[in-house]
Short mmCIF file of C-alpha atoms in Angstrom, two decimals:
data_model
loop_
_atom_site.label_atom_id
_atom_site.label_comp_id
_atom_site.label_asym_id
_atom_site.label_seq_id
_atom_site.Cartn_x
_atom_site.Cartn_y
_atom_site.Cartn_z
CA UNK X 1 -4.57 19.08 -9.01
CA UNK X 2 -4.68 15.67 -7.20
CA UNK X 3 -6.73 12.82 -8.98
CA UNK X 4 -8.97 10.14 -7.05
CA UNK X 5 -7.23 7.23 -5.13
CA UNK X 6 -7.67 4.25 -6.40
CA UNK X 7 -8.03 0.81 -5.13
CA UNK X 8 -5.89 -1.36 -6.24
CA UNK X 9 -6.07 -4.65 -7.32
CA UNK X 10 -4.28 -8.19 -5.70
CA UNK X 11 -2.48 -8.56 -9.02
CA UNK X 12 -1.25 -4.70 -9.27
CA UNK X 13 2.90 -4.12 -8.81
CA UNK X 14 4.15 -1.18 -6.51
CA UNK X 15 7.53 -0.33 -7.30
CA UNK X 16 8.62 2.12 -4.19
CA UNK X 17 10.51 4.90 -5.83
CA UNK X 18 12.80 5.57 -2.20
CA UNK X 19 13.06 4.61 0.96
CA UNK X 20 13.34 1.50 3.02
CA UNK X 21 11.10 -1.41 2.17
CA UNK X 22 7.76 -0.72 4.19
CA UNK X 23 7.58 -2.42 7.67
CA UNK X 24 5.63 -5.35 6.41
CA UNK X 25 7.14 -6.99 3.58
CA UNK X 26 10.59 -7.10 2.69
CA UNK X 27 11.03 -5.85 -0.39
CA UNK X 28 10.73 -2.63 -2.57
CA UNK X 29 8.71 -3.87 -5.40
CA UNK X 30 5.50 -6.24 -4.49
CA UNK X 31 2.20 -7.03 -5.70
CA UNK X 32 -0.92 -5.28 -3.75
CA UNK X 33 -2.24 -8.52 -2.44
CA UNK X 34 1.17 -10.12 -1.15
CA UNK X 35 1.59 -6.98 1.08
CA UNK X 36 -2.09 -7.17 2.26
CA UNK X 37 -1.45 -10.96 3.15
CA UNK X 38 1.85 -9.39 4.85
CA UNK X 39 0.13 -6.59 6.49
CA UNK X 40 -2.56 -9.16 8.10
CA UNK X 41 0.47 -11.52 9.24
CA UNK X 42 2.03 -8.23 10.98
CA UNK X 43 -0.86 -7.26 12.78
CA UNK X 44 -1.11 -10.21 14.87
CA UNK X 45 2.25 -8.45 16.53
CA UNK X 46 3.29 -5.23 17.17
CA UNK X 47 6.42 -4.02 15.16
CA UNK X 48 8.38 -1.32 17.64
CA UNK X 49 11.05 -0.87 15.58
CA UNK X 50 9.47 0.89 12.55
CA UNK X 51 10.18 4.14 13.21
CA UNK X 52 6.63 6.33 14.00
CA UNK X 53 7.56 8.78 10.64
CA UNK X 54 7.73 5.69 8.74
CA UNK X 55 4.58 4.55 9.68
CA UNK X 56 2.84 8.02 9.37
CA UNK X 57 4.12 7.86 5.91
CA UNK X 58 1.99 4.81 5.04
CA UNK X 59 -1.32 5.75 7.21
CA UNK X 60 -1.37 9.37 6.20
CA UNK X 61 0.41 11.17 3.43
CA UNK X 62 1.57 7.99 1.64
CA UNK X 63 4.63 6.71 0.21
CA UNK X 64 5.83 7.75 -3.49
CA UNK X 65 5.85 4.81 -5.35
CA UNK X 66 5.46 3.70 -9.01
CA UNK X 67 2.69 1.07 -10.37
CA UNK X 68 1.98 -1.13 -12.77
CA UNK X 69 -1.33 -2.17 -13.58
CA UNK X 70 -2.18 -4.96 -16.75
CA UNK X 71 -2.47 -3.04 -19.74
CA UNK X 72 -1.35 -0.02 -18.46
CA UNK X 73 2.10 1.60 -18.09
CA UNK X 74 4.28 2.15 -14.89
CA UNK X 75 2.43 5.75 -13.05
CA UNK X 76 3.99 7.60 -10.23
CA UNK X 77 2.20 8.33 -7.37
CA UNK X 78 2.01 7.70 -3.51
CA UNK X 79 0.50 4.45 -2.12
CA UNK X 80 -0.90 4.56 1.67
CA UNK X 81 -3.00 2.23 3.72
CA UNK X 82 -6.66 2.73 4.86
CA UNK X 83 -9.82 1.32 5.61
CA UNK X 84 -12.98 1.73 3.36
CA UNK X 85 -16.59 1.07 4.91
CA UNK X 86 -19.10 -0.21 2.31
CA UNK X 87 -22.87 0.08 3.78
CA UNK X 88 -25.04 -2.60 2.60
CA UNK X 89 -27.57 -1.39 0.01
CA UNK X 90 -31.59 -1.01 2.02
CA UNK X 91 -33.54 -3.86 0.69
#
């Protein structure tokens, strides 16, 4: 059985278990918000030579990866990238 995503926070570690540091950021473990402020830097250009399973990977079935949140111990997982929509609340 497969347990809610959840969003991370800026201060939240991803450890990527294998692989090739994602397209955006050099390195395999990074805090959430560093590879949002990379992510934002990378989409002013278009990166060609990430390969298109790569970046499947982290739009769609995710990467595996390990976290560490405060207070909490390292969890295994997969991390991927999407885009929430929040409605505002009817006044």
């Amino acid at each position: 059985m497969t347990q809610e995503p959840q969003r991370l926070q800026s201060d939240d570690v991803i450890w990527l278990a294998s692989g090739e540091p994602p397209f955006v950021i050099n390195y395999k473990t990074f805090l959430s918000g560093d590879f949002l402020k990379s992510l934002n830097q990378q989409c002013k250009k278009i990166d060609y030579s990430s390969s298109v399973e790569v970046r499947n990977q982290w739009f769609a079935s995710g990467m595996d990866c390990e976290v560490l949140q405060p207070n909490k111990d390292w969890q295994k997982g997969k991390v991927r990238i999407c885009i929430e929509f929040i409605p505002d609340v009817d006044e």
